[in-house]
PDB file of C-alpha atoms in Angstrom:
ATOM      1  CA  UNK A   1      -0.013  -0.018  -0.006  1.00  0.00           C
ATOM      2  CA  UNK A   2       1.358   3.421  -1.006  1.00  0.00           C
ATOM      3  CA  UNK A   3       1.459   6.055   1.720  1.00  0.00           C
ATOM      4  CA  UNK A   4      -0.399   9.319   0.918  1.00  0.00           C
ATOM      5  CA  UNK A   5       1.827  12.157  -0.335  1.00  0.00           C
ATOM      6  CA  UNK A   6       2.192  14.866   2.218  1.00  0.00           C
ATOM      7  CA  UNK A   7       4.655  17.578   1.088  1.00  0.00           C
ATOM      8  CA  UNK A   8       6.312  20.035   3.444  1.00  0.00           C
ATOM      9  CA  UNK A   9       7.035  23.644   2.580  1.00  0.00           C
ATOM     10  CA  UNK A  10      10.646  24.698   2.653  1.00  0.00           C
ATOM     11  CA  UNK A  11      12.233  27.962   1.378  1.00  0.00           C
ATOM     12  CA  UNK A  12      13.121  27.765  -2.337  1.00  0.00           C
ATOM     13  CA  UNK A  13      16.162  29.337  -4.019  1.00  0.00           C
ATOM     14  CA  UNK A  14      14.338  32.650  -4.282  1.00  0.00           C
ATOM     15  CA  UNK A  15      12.632  32.704  -0.923  1.00  0.00           C
ATOM     16  CA  UNK A  16       9.437  31.075  -2.264  1.00  0.00           C
ATOM     17  CA  UNK A  17       8.225  27.891  -0.553  1.00  0.00           C
ATOM     18  CA  UNK A  18       9.202  24.652  -2.373  1.00  0.00           C
ATOM     19  CA  UNK A  19       7.353  21.311  -2.037  1.00  0.00           C
ATOM     20  CA  UNK A  20       9.601  18.564  -0.722  1.00  0.00           C
ATOM     21  CA  UNK A  21       8.076  15.174  -0.577  1.00  0.00           C
ATOM     22  CA  UNK A  22       8.768  12.338   1.918  1.00  0.00           C
ATOM     23  CA  UNK A  23      11.006  10.545  -0.629  1.00  0.00           C
ATOM     24  CA  UNK A  24      13.494  13.374  -0.768  1.00  0.00           C
ATOM     25  CA  UNK A  25      13.397  13.726   3.052  1.00  0.00           C
ATOM     26  CA  UNK A  26      14.056  10.006   3.438  1.00  0.00           C
ATOM     27  CA  UNK A  27      17.030  10.199   1.021  1.00  0.00           C
ATOM     28  CA  UNK A  28      18.494  13.073   2.975  1.00  0.00           C
ATOM     29  CA  UNK A  29      17.957  11.172   6.251  1.00  0.00           C
ATOM     30  CA  UNK A  30      19.757   8.146   4.874  1.00  0.00           C
ATOM     31  CA  UNK A  31      22.772  10.295   3.822  1.00  0.00           C
ATOM     32  CA  UNK A  32      22.961  11.960   7.260  1.00  0.00           C
ATOM     33  CA  UNK A  33      22.611   8.649   9.111  1.00  0.00           C
ATOM     34  CA  UNK A  34      25.132   7.027   6.777  1.00  0.00           C
ATOM     35  CA  UNK A  35      27.643   9.782   7.437  1.00  0.00           C
ATOM     36  CA  UNK A  36      27.076   9.492  11.132  1.00  0.00           C
ATOM     37  CA  UNK A  37      27.601   5.735  11.235  1.00  0.00           C
ATOM     38  CA  UNK A  38      30.681   6.163   9.018  1.00  0.00           C
ATOM     39  CA  UNK A  39      32.169   8.634  11.474  1.00  0.00           C
ATOM     40  CA  UNK A  40      31.420   6.410  14.494  1.00  0.00           C
ATOM     41  CA  UNK A  41      32.829   3.253  12.909  1.00  0.00           C
ATOM     42  CA  UNK A  42      35.875   4.951  11.417  1.00  0.00           C
ATOM     43  CA  UNK A  43      38.340   4.110  14.264  1.00  0.00           C
ATOM     44  CA  UNK A  44      37.431   0.443  13.847  1.00  0.00           C
ATOM     45  CA  UNK A  45      37.989   0.494  10.143  1.00  0.00           C
ATOM     46  CA  UNK A  46      41.205   2.489  10.629  1.00  0.00           C
ATOM     47  CA  UNK A  47      42.739  -0.124  12.947  1.00  0.00           C
ATOM     48  CA  UNK A  48      41.497  -2.919  10.690  1.00  0.00           C
ATOM     49  CA  UNK A  49      43.280  -1.365   7.675  1.00  0.00           C
ATOM     50  CA  UNK A  50      46.538  -0.997   9.575  1.00  0.00           C
ATOM     51  CA  UNK A  51      46.325  -4.697  10.555  1.00  0.00           C
ATOM     52  CA  UNK A  52      45.501  -5.630   7.009  1.00  0.00           C
ATOM     53  CA  UNK A  53      48.634  -4.033   5.674  1.00  0.00           C
ATOM     54  CA  UNK A  54      50.678  -5.871   8.318  1.00  0.00           C
ATOM     55  CA  UNK A  55      51.611  -2.884  10.590  1.00  0.00           C
ATOM     56  CA  UNK A  56      52.268  -4.292  14.036  1.00  0.00           C
ATOM     57  CA  UNK A  57      53.865  -1.522  16.141  1.00  0.00           C
ATOM     58  CA  UNK A  58      53.323  -3.382  19.435  1.00  0.00           C
ATOM     59  CA  UNK A  59      54.838  -6.715  20.408  1.00  0.00           C
ATOM     60  CA  UNK A  60      52.688  -9.780  21.014  1.00  0.00           C
ATOM     61  CA  UNK A  61      51.837 -10.840  24.552  1.00  0.00           C
ATOM     62  CA  UNK A  62      51.784 -14.305  26.059  1.00  0.00           C
ATOM     63  CA  UNK A  63      48.349 -15.697  26.905  1.00  0.00           C
ATOM     64  CA  UNK A  64      46.404 -18.919  27.113  1.00  0.00           C
ATOM     65  CA  UNK A  65      43.756 -20.303  24.857  1.00  0.00           C
ATOM     66  CA  UNK A  66      40.587 -22.117  25.940  1.00  0.00           C
ATOM     67  CA  UNK A  67      42.584 -25.296  26.384  1.00  0.00           C
ATOM     68  CA  UNK A  68      44.975 -23.560  28.738  1.00  0.00           C
ATOM     69  CA  UNK A  69      47.931 -23.753  26.310  1.00  0.00           C
ATOM     70  CA  UNK A  70      50.307 -20.832  26.106  1.00  0.00           C
ATOM     71  CA  UNK A  71      49.902 -18.799  22.838  1.00  0.00           C
ATOM     72  CA  UNK A  72      51.041 -15.452  21.531  1.00  0.00           C
ATOM     73  CA  UNK A  73      48.381 -12.756  21.015  1.00  0.00           C
ATOM     74  CA  UNK A  74      48.778  -9.587  19.025  1.00  0.00           C
ATOM     75  CA  UNK A  75      47.218  -6.460  20.471  1.00  0.00           C
ATOM     76  CA  UNK A  76      43.470  -6.145  20.028  1.00  0.00           C
ATOM     77  CA  UNK A  77      41.481  -3.147  18.800  1.00  0.00           C
ATOM     78  CA  UNK A  78      41.460  -1.184  22.089  1.00  0.00           C
ATOM     79  CA  UNK A  79      45.199  -1.653  22.672  1.00  0.00           C
ATOM     80  CA  UNK A  80      45.966  -0.727  19.094  1.00  0.00           C
ATOM     81  CA  UNK A  81      43.565   2.320  19.215  1.00  0.00           C
ATOM     82  CA  UNK A  82      45.296   3.580  22.443  1.00  0.00           C
ATOM     83  CA  UNK A  83      48.631   3.393  20.631  1.00  0.00           C
ATOM     84  CA  UNK A  84      47.292   5.570  17.773  1.00  0.00           C
ATOM     85  CA  UNK A  85      45.969   8.107  20.285  1.00  0.00           C
ATOM     86  CA  UNK A  86      49.391   8.077  22.013  1.00  0.00           C
ATOM     87  CA  UNK A  87      51.118   8.854  18.725  1.00  0.00           C
ATOM     88  CA  UNK A  88      48.645  11.218  16.987  1.00  0.00           C
ATOM     89  CA  UNK A  89      46.175  12.193  19.715  1.00  0.00           C
ATOM     90  CA  UNK A  90      42.447  11.426  19.729  1.00  0.00           C
ATOM     91  CA  UNK A  91      41.919  13.137  16.411  1.00  0.00           C
ATOM     92  CA  UNK A  92      44.383  10.672  14.957  1.00  0.00           C
ATOM     93  CA  UNK A  93      41.693   8.003  15.105  1.00  0.00           C
ATOM     94  CA  UNK A  94      39.884   9.881  12.374  1.00  0.00           C
ATOM     95  CA  UNK A  95      42.640  10.125   9.803  1.00  0.00           C
ATOM     96  CA  UNK A  96      41.049   9.714   6.325  1.00  0.00           C
ATOM     97  CA  UNK A  97      37.555  10.299   7.586  1.00  0.00           C
ATOM     98  CA  UNK A  98      36.598  13.125   5.122  1.00  0.00           C
ATOM     99  CA  UNK A  99      37.138  11.121   1.866  1.00  0.00           C
ATOM    100  CA  UNK A 100      35.480   8.097   3.482  1.00  0.00           C
ATOM    101  CA  UNK A 101      32.316  10.127   4.366  1.00  0.00           C
ATOM    102  CA  UNK A 102      32.310  11.521   0.820  1.00  0.00           C
ATOM    103  CA  UNK A 103      32.660   7.957  -0.547  1.00  0.00           C
ATOM    104  CA  UNK A 104      29.809   6.738   1.678  1.00  0.00           C
ATOM    105  CA  UNK A 105      27.601   9.638   0.664  1.00  0.00           C
ATOM    106  CA  UNK A 106      28.250   9.094  -3.044  1.00  0.00           C
ATOM    107  CA  UNK A 107      27.480   5.424  -2.612  1.00  0.00           C
ATOM    108  CA  UNK A 108      24.139   6.195  -0.847  1.00  0.00           C
ATOM    109  CA  UNK A 109      23.161   8.764  -3.474  1.00  0.00           C
ATOM    110  CA  UNK A 110      24.035   6.388  -6.317  1.00  0.00           C
ATOM    111  CA  UNK A 111      21.940   3.618  -4.795  1.00  0.00           C
ATOM    112  CA  UNK A 112      19.055   5.991  -4.454  1.00  0.00           C
ATOM    113  CA  UNK A 113      19.386   7.164  -8.130  1.00  0.00           C
ATOM    114  CA  UNK A 114      19.369   3.552  -9.296  1.00  0.00           C
ATOM    115  CA  UNK A 115      16.255   2.795  -7.270  1.00  0.00           C
ATOM    116  CA  UNK A 116      14.484   5.747  -8.921  1.00  0.00           C
ATOM    117  CA  UNK A 117      15.662   4.612 -12.377  1.00  0.00           C
ATOM    118  CA  UNK A 118      14.471   0.990 -11.651  1.00  0.00           C
ATOM    119  CA  UNK A 119      11.681   1.501  -9.160  1.00  0.00           C
ATOM    120  CA  UNK A 120      11.075  -1.335  -6.585  1.00  0.00           C
ATOM    121  CA  UNK A 121       7.367  -1.227  -7.515  1.00  0.00           C
ATOM    122  CA  UNK A 122       8.283  -2.850 -10.806  1.00  0.00           C
ATOM    123  CA  UNK A 123       9.978  -5.775  -8.939  1.00  0.00           C
ATOM    124  CA  UNK A 124       8.059  -8.913  -8.064  1.00  0.00           C
ATOM    125  CA  UNK A 125       8.625  -9.900  -4.465  1.00  0.00           C
ATOM    126  CA  UNK A 126       8.714 -13.496  -3.244  1.00  0.00           C
ATOM    127  CA  UNK A 127       5.514 -14.695  -1.706  1.00  0.00           C
ATOM    128  CA  UNK A 128       4.775 -17.911   0.283  1.00  0.00           C
ATOM    129  CA  UNK A 129       2.057 -18.638  -2.373  1.00  0.00           C
ATOM    130  CA  UNK A 130       4.638 -18.883  -5.157  1.00  0.00           C
ATOM    131  CA  UNK A 131       5.679 -22.322  -6.435  1.00  0.00           C
ATOM    132  CA  UNK A 132       9.367 -23.183  -6.333  1.00  0.00           C
ATOM    133  CA  UNK A 133      10.192 -22.176  -9.916  1.00  0.00           C
ATOM    134  CA  UNK A 134       8.395 -18.832  -9.624  1.00  0.00           C
ATOM    135  CA  UNK A 135       9.970 -17.950  -6.271  1.00  0.00           C
ATOM    136  CA  UNK A 136      13.412 -18.762  -7.576  1.00  0.00           C
ATOM    137  CA  UNK A 137      12.853 -16.622 -10.638  1.00  0.00           C
ATOM    138  CA  UNK A 138      11.837 -13.687  -8.360  1.00  0.00           C
ATOM    139  CA  UNK A 139      14.859 -14.159  -6.101  1.00  0.00           C
ATOM    140  CA  UNK A 140      17.167 -14.056  -9.156  1.00  0.00           C
ATOM    141  CA  UNK A 141      15.460 -10.883 -10.362  1.00  0.00           C
ATOM    142  CA  UNK A 142      15.649  -9.205  -7.009  1.00  0.00           C
ATOM    143  CA  UNK A 143      19.337 -10.215  -6.606  1.00  0.00           C
ATOM    144  CA  UNK A 144      20.170  -8.889 -10.040  1.00  0.00           C
ATOM    145  CA  UNK A 145      18.560  -5.586  -9.101  1.00  0.00           C
ATOM    146  CA  UNK A 146      20.579  -5.454  -5.804  1.00  0.00           C
ATOM    147  CA  UNK A 147      23.746  -6.368  -7.765  1.00  0.00           C
ATOM    148  CA  UNK A 148      23.197  -3.486 -10.197  1.00  0.00           C
ATOM    149  CA  UNK A 149      22.761  -1.001  -7.357  1.00  0.00           C
ATOM    150  CA  UNK A 150      25.795  -2.292  -5.403  1.00  0.00           C
ATOM    151  CA  UNK A 151      28.082  -2.419  -8.415  1.00  0.00           C
ATOM    152  CA  UNK A 152      27.234   1.097  -9.629  1.00  0.00           C
ATOM    153  CA  UNK A 153      27.585   2.626  -6.204  1.00  0.00           C
ATOM    154  CA  UNK A 154      30.969   0.783  -5.730  1.00  0.00           C
ATOM    155  CA  UNK A 155      32.366   2.102  -9.047  1.00  0.00           C
ATOM    156  CA  UNK A 156      31.227   5.707  -8.382  1.00  0.00           C
ATOM    157  CA  UNK A 157      32.583   5.817  -4.769  1.00  0.00           C
ATOM    158  CA  UNK A 158      35.765   3.790  -5.237  1.00  0.00           C
ATOM    159  CA  UNK A 159      38.083   6.704  -6.122  1.00  0.00           C
ATOM    160  CA  UNK A 160      37.362   8.391  -2.799  1.00  0.00           C
ATOM    161  CA  UNK A 161      37.722   4.974  -1.121  1.00  0.00           C
ATOM    162  CA  UNK A 162      41.259   4.772  -2.507  1.00  0.00           C
ATOM    163  CA  UNK A 163      42.139   8.170  -1.238  1.00  0.00           C
ATOM    164  CA  UNK A 164      40.747   7.345   2.193  1.00  0.00           C
ATOM    165  CA  UNK A 165      42.797   4.141   2.397  1.00  0.00           C
ATOM    166  CA  UNK A 166      45.994   5.990   1.417  1.00  0.00           C
ATOM    167  CA  UNK A 167      45.411   8.711   3.909  1.00  0.00           C
ATOM    168  CA  UNK A 168      45.042   6.174   6.733  1.00  0.00           C
ATOM    169  CA  UNK A 169      48.040   4.055   5.955  1.00  0.00           C
ATOM    170  CA  UNK A 170      50.348   7.076   6.057  1.00  0.00           C
ATOM    171  CA  UNK A 171      50.433   6.340   9.776  1.00  0.00           C
ATOM    172  CA  UNK A 172      52.849   3.525   9.051  1.00  0.00           C
ATOM    173  CA  UNK A 173      55.553   5.645   7.458  1.00  0.00           C
ATOM    174  CA  UNK A 174      54.509   9.010   8.955  1.00  0.00           C
ATOM    175  CA  UNK A 175      54.061  10.448   5.451  1.00  0.00           C
ATOM    176  CA  UNK A 176      51.956  13.437   4.413  1.00  0.00           C
ATOM    177  CA  UNK A 177      51.728  12.661   0.713  1.00  0.00           C
ATOM    178  CA  UNK A 178      47.944  12.423   0.775  1.00  0.00           C
ATOM    179  CA  UNK A 179      46.524  15.284   2.916  1.00  0.00           C
ATOM    180  CA  UNK A 180      43.372  16.824   1.253  1.00  0.00           C
ATOM    181  CA  UNK A 181      40.793  15.311  -1.067  1.00  0.00           C
ATOM    182  CA  UNK A 182      41.509  17.654  -3.998  1.00  0.00           C
ATOM    183  CA  UNK A 183      45.300  17.458  -3.702  1.00  0.00           C
ATOM    184  CA  UNK A 184      45.133  13.682  -3.496  1.00  0.00           C
ATOM    185  CA  UNK A 185      43.001  13.573  -6.648  1.00  0.00           C
ATOM    186  CA  UNK A 186      45.519  15.738  -8.456  1.00  0.00           C
ATOM    187  CA  UNK A 187      48.444  13.711  -7.189  1.00  0.00           C
ATOM    188  CA  UNK A 188      46.943  10.335  -8.117  1.00  0.00           C
ATOM    189  CA  UNK A 189      45.890  11.495 -11.617  1.00  0.00           C
ATOM    190  CA  UNK A 190      49.408  12.954 -12.154  1.00  0.00           C
ATOM    191  CA  UNK A 191      51.302   9.908 -11.019  1.00  0.00           C
ATOM    192  CA  UNK A 192      48.974   7.044 -12.033  1.00  0.00           C
ATOM    193  CA  UNK A 193      46.423   8.374 -14.496  1.00  0.00           C
ATOM    194  CA  UNK A 194      42.784   7.704 -14.387  1.00  0.00           C
ATOM    195  CA  UNK A 195      43.359   4.033 -13.612  1.00  0.00           C
ATOM    196  CA  UNK A 196      44.950   4.975 -10.345  1.00  0.00           C
ATOM    197  CA  UNK A 197      41.515   5.802  -8.960  1.00  0.00           C
ATOM    198  CA  UNK A 198      40.309   2.264  -9.578  1.00  0.00           C
ATOM    199  CA  UNK A 199      43.086   0.068  -8.260  1.00  0.00           C
ATOM    200  CA  UNK A 200      41.537  -2.696  -6.137  1.00  0.00           C
ATOM    201  CA  UNK A 201      38.107  -2.250  -7.660  1.00  0.00           C
ATOM    202  CA  UNK A 202      37.867  -5.681  -9.289  1.00  0.00           C
ATOM    203  CA  UNK A 203      38.200  -7.793  -6.104  1.00  0.00           C
ATOM    204  CA  UNK A 204      35.747  -5.437  -4.342  1.00  0.00           C
ATOM    205  CA  UNK A 205      33.220  -5.899  -7.135  1.00  0.00           C
ATOM    206  CA  UNK A 206      33.721  -9.703  -7.209  1.00  0.00           C
ATOM    207  CA  UNK A 207      33.332  -9.855  -3.454  1.00  0.00           C
ATOM    208  CA  UNK A 208      30.066  -7.847  -3.618  1.00  0.00           C
ATOM    209  CA  UNK A 209      28.650 -10.047  -6.350  1.00  0.00           C
ATOM    210  CA  UNK A 210      29.624 -13.359  -4.691  1.00  0.00           C
ATOM    211  CA  UNK A 211      28.239 -12.062  -1.384  1.00  0.00           C
ATOM    212  CA  UNK A 212      24.825 -11.005  -2.848  1.00  0.00           C
ATOM    213  CA  UNK A 213      24.217 -14.169  -4.841  1.00  0.00           C
ATOM    214  CA  UNK A 214      25.430 -16.623  -2.157  1.00  0.00           C
ATOM    215  CA  UNK A 215      23.542 -14.766   0.643  1.00  0.00           C
ATOM    216  CA  UNK A 216      20.270 -14.496  -1.250  1.00  0.00           C
ATOM    217  CA  UNK A 217      20.275 -17.949  -2.872  1.00  0.00           C
ATOM    218  CA  UNK A 218      21.280 -19.705   0.342  1.00  0.00           C
ATOM    219  CA  UNK A 219      18.591 -17.921   2.329  1.00  0.00           C
ATOM    220  CA  UNK A 220      16.031 -18.794  -0.369  1.00  0.00           C
ATOM    221  CA  UNK A 221      16.916 -22.472  -0.393  1.00  0.00           C
ATOM    222  CA  UNK A 222      16.952 -22.724   3.385  1.00  0.00           C
ATOM    223  CA  UNK A 223      13.592 -20.986   3.692  1.00  0.00           C
ATOM    224  CA  UNK A 224      12.120 -23.173   0.960  1.00  0.00           C
ATOM    225  CA  UNK A 225      13.490 -26.632   1.793  1.00  0.00           C
ATOM    226  CA  UNK A 226      14.757 -26.518   5.398  1.00  0.00           C
ATOM    227  CA  UNK A 227      12.001 -24.536   7.203  1.00  0.00           C
ATOM    228  CA  UNK A 228       8.737 -26.468   7.623  1.00  0.00           C
ATOM    229  CA  UNK A 229       5.600 -24.393   7.110  1.00  0.00           C
ATOM    230  CA  UNK A 230       3.893 -26.413   9.841  1.00  0.00           C
ATOM    231  CA  UNK A 231       6.347 -25.083  12.385  1.00  0.00           C
ATOM    232  CA  UNK A 232       4.752 -22.309  14.432  1.00  0.00           C
ATOM    233  CA  UNK A 233       7.809 -20.032  14.264  1.00  0.00           C
ATOM    234  CA  UNK A 234       8.531 -20.629  10.613  1.00  0.00           C
ATOM    235  CA  UNK A 235       7.856 -16.960   9.645  1.00  0.00           C
ATOM    236  CA  UNK A 236      10.146 -15.714  12.417  1.00  0.00           C
ATOM    237  CA  UNK A 237      12.938 -18.072  11.319  1.00  0.00           C
ATOM    238  CA  UNK A 238      12.573 -16.966   7.749  1.00  0.00           C
ATOM    239  CA  UNK A 239      12.856 -13.373   8.695  1.00  0.00           C
ATOM    240  CA  UNK A 240      16.298 -13.974  10.224  1.00  0.00           C
ATOM    241  CA  UNK A 241      17.681 -16.376   7.668  1.00  0.00           C
ATOM    242  CA  UNK A 242      19.064 -13.708   5.320  1.00  0.00           C
ATOM    243  CA  UNK A 243      20.750 -11.874   8.184  1.00  0.00           C
ATOM    244  CA  UNK A 244      22.448 -14.999   9.434  1.00  0.00           C
ATOM    245  CA  UNK A 245      23.487 -15.981   5.946  1.00  0.00           C
ATOM    246  CA  UNK A 246      24.876 -12.488   5.524  1.00  0.00           C
ATOM    247  CA  UNK A 247      27.235 -12.916   8.483  1.00  0.00           C
ATOM    248  CA  UNK A 248      28.399 -16.336   7.315  1.00  0.00           C
ATOM    249  CA  UNK A 249      28.983 -15.391   3.743  1.00  0.00           C
ATOM    250  CA  UNK A 250      30.773 -12.104   4.659  1.00  0.00           C
ATOM    251  CA  UNK A 251      33.369 -14.198   6.456  1.00  0.00           C
ATOM    252  CA  UNK A 252      33.832 -16.308   3.307  1.00  0.00           C
ATOM    253  CA  UNK A 253      34.198 -13.309   1.027  1.00  0.00           C
ATOM    254  CA  UNK A 254      36.456 -11.386   3.348  1.00  0.00           C
ATOM    255  CA  UNK A 255      39.612 -12.232   1.279  1.00  0.00           C
ATOM    256  CA  UNK A 256      38.162 -10.113  -1.611  1.00  0.00           C
ATOM    257  CA  UNK A 257      37.895  -7.142   0.753  1.00  0.00           C
ATOM    258  CA  UNK A 258      41.415  -7.632   2.022  1.00  0.00           C
ATOM    259  CA  UNK A 259      42.972  -7.970  -1.465  1.00  0.00           C
ATOM    260  CA  UNK A 260      41.040  -4.963  -2.708  1.00  0.00           C
ATOM    261  CA  UNK A 261      42.272  -2.724   0.189  1.00  0.00           C
ATOM    262  CA  UNK A 262      45.824  -3.954  -0.204  1.00  0.00           C
ATOM    263  CA  UNK A 263      45.834  -3.208  -3.943  1.00  0.00           C
ATOM    264  CA  UNK A 264      44.460   0.276  -3.231  1.00  0.00           C
ATOM    265  CA  UNK A 265      47.675   1.142  -1.256  1.00  0.00           C
ATOM    266  CA  UNK A 266      50.154  -1.041  -3.147  1.00  0.00           C
ATOM    267  CA  UNK A 267      53.139   0.630  -4.780  1.00  0.00           C
ATOM    268  CA  UNK A 268      51.736   4.144  -4.381  1.00  0.00           C
ATOM    269  CA  UNK A 269      54.842   5.626  -2.826  1.00  0.00           C
ATOM    270  CA  UNK A 270      53.838   4.908   0.790  1.00  0.00           C
ATOM    271  CA  UNK A 271      55.810   2.633   3.088  1.00  0.00           C
ATOM    272  CA  UNK A 272      52.763   0.513   3.814  1.00  0.00           C
ATOM    273  CA  UNK A 273      52.545  -0.483   0.166  1.00  0.00           C
ATOM    274  CA  UNK A 274      56.148  -1.337  -0.312  1.00  0.00           C
ATOM    275  CA  UNK A 275      58.568  -4.053   1.091  1.00  0.00           C
ATOM    276  CA  UNK A 276      58.844  -5.248   3.813  1.00  0.00           C
ATOM    277  CA  UNK A 277      55.168  -4.679   4.468  1.00  0.00           C
ATOM    278  CA  UNK A 278      54.112  -5.810   0.984  1.00  0.00           C
ATOM    279  CA  UNK A 279      55.700  -6.965  -2.269  1.00  0.00           C
ATOM    280  CA  UNK A 280      54.890  -4.910  -5.345  1.00  0.00           C
ATOM    281  CA  UNK A 281      52.009  -6.816  -6.868  1.00  0.00           C
ATOM    282  CA  UNK A 282      51.490  -6.968 -10.597  1.00  0.00           C
ATOM    283  CA  UNK A 283      47.755  -7.775 -10.212  1.00  0.00           C
ATOM    284  CA  UNK A 284      45.127  -8.558  -7.605  1.00  0.00           C
ATOM    285  CA  UNK A 285      45.513 -12.229  -8.447  1.00  0.00           C
ATOM    286  CA  UNK A 286      49.220 -11.984  -7.680  1.00  0.00           C
ATOM    287  CA  UNK A 287      48.263 -10.425  -4.283  1.00  0.00           C
ATOM    288  CA  UNK A 288      45.705 -13.173  -3.602  1.00  0.00           C
ATOM    289  CA  UNK A 289      48.241 -15.963  -4.310  1.00  0.00           C
ATOM    290  CA  UNK A 290      50.877 -14.281  -2.129  1.00  0.00           C
ATOM    291  CA  UNK A 291      48.480 -13.995   0.866  1.00  0.00           C
ATOM    292  CA  UNK A 292      47.290 -17.499   0.286  1.00  0.00           C
ATOM    293  CA  UNK A 293      50.823 -18.928   0.276  1.00  0.00           C
ATOM    294  CA  UNK A 294      51.474 -16.993   3.509  1.00  0.00           C
ATOM    295  CA  UNK A 295      48.244 -18.147   5.120  1.00  0.00           C
ATOM    296  CA  UNK A 296      47.148 -14.515   5.520  1.00  0.00           C
ATOM    297  CA  UNK A 297      43.928 -14.350   3.455  1.00  0.00           C
ATOM    298  CA  UNK A 298      41.970 -13.547   6.583  1.00  0.00           C
ATOM    299  CA  UNK A 299      44.361 -11.101   8.112  1.00  0.00           C
ATOM    300  CA  UNK A 300      42.465  -8.397   9.937  1.00  0.00           C
ATOM    301  CA  UNK A 301      39.169 -10.232   9.968  1.00  0.00           C
ATOM    302  CA  UNK A 302      39.267 -10.337  13.725  1.00  0.00           C
ATOM    303  CA  UNK A 303      40.384  -7.451  15.921  1.00  0.00           C
ATOM    304  CA  UNK A 304      39.765  -8.855  19.383  1.00  0.00           C
ATOM    305  CA  UNK A 305      41.553 -12.239  19.769  1.00  0.00           C
ATOM    306  CA  UNK A 306      44.443 -12.083  17.294  1.00  0.00           C
ATOM    307  CA  UNK A 307      46.517 -15.120  17.723  1.00  0.00           C
ATOM    308  CA  UNK A 308      49.935 -15.151  16.146  1.00  0.00           C
ATOM    309  CA  UNK A 309      49.944 -17.622  13.260  1.00  0.00           C
ATOM    310  CA  UNK A 310      52.877 -19.889  12.693  1.00  0.00           C
ATOM    311  CA  UNK A 311      52.744 -18.903   8.997  1.00  0.00           C
ATOM    312  CA  UNK A 312      52.541 -15.123   9.712  1.00  0.00           C
ATOM    313  CA  UNK A 313      55.334 -13.090   8.144  1.00  0.00           C
ATOM    314  CA  UNK A 314      54.918  -9.435   8.876  1.00  0.00           C
ATOM    315  CA  UNK A 315      57.285  -6.881  10.320  1.00  0.00           C
ATOM    316  CA  UNK A 316      56.913  -5.817  13.924  1.00  0.00           C
ATOM    317  CA  UNK A 317      58.262  -2.312  14.516  1.00  0.00           C
TER     318      UNK A 317
END
């Protein structure tokens, strides 16, 4: 059911009232909320990125696992964050925030534009009354629509994502090569050309596509074949299936995120993208194979209990 249109009057460009509908207000709200969430989560992403590139400024500590055996643990998020504050102050936790907020905003706006170009009202949603073939066709159609939105928003926002990543990893070598958004755009274009803005894009896109299709199809098959309609809580279980599948699949697709982020900072003139932190990779496949051989495809996936791996080979400053 479509809600009734109830415009609100706001000052226009010449002082006259302009009608702004609920759709525009909702879009603005999503942008504001997205920017707020991006700012709040930035310290977590900042620490994760430094761990991803292999920067370990603090030595591991001796601890015990659940079996009581002695193991070495690397510093967790809170210890690492305190180290950043000690070096750069509290504002240091927000290095690279501006381009990341701009990237998030562009992504949100792009998704909204795609939704308007391909309205959700034209999409057929899955219903319990559908037969198996019809419901699968609808899931494929919905997932294709989600994939279009995600891929377009990823492509549009990726250049600012690259700038944000490079601003953050300057912590490793204490560089100031990438300071402002516009100066960073000029530097990347001058040194690497237009392709420099899209390094690491392919693994990110592949990760997004694999995540969407695996998550949606697995949730569909579980809801169709594993959840019995006679069970009293069947509808409740179905409502959480996609969420649970999202968590599981995101863990499996994490290597795509890692490789994409490493390629964004590789061989860009910063210490974090050069030996000994990282070889100079010729392609994202080269990066993937290197991490796989080192047993580091999930480096940075956990920031709380970071056990030192026997196969780990990263520098400790």
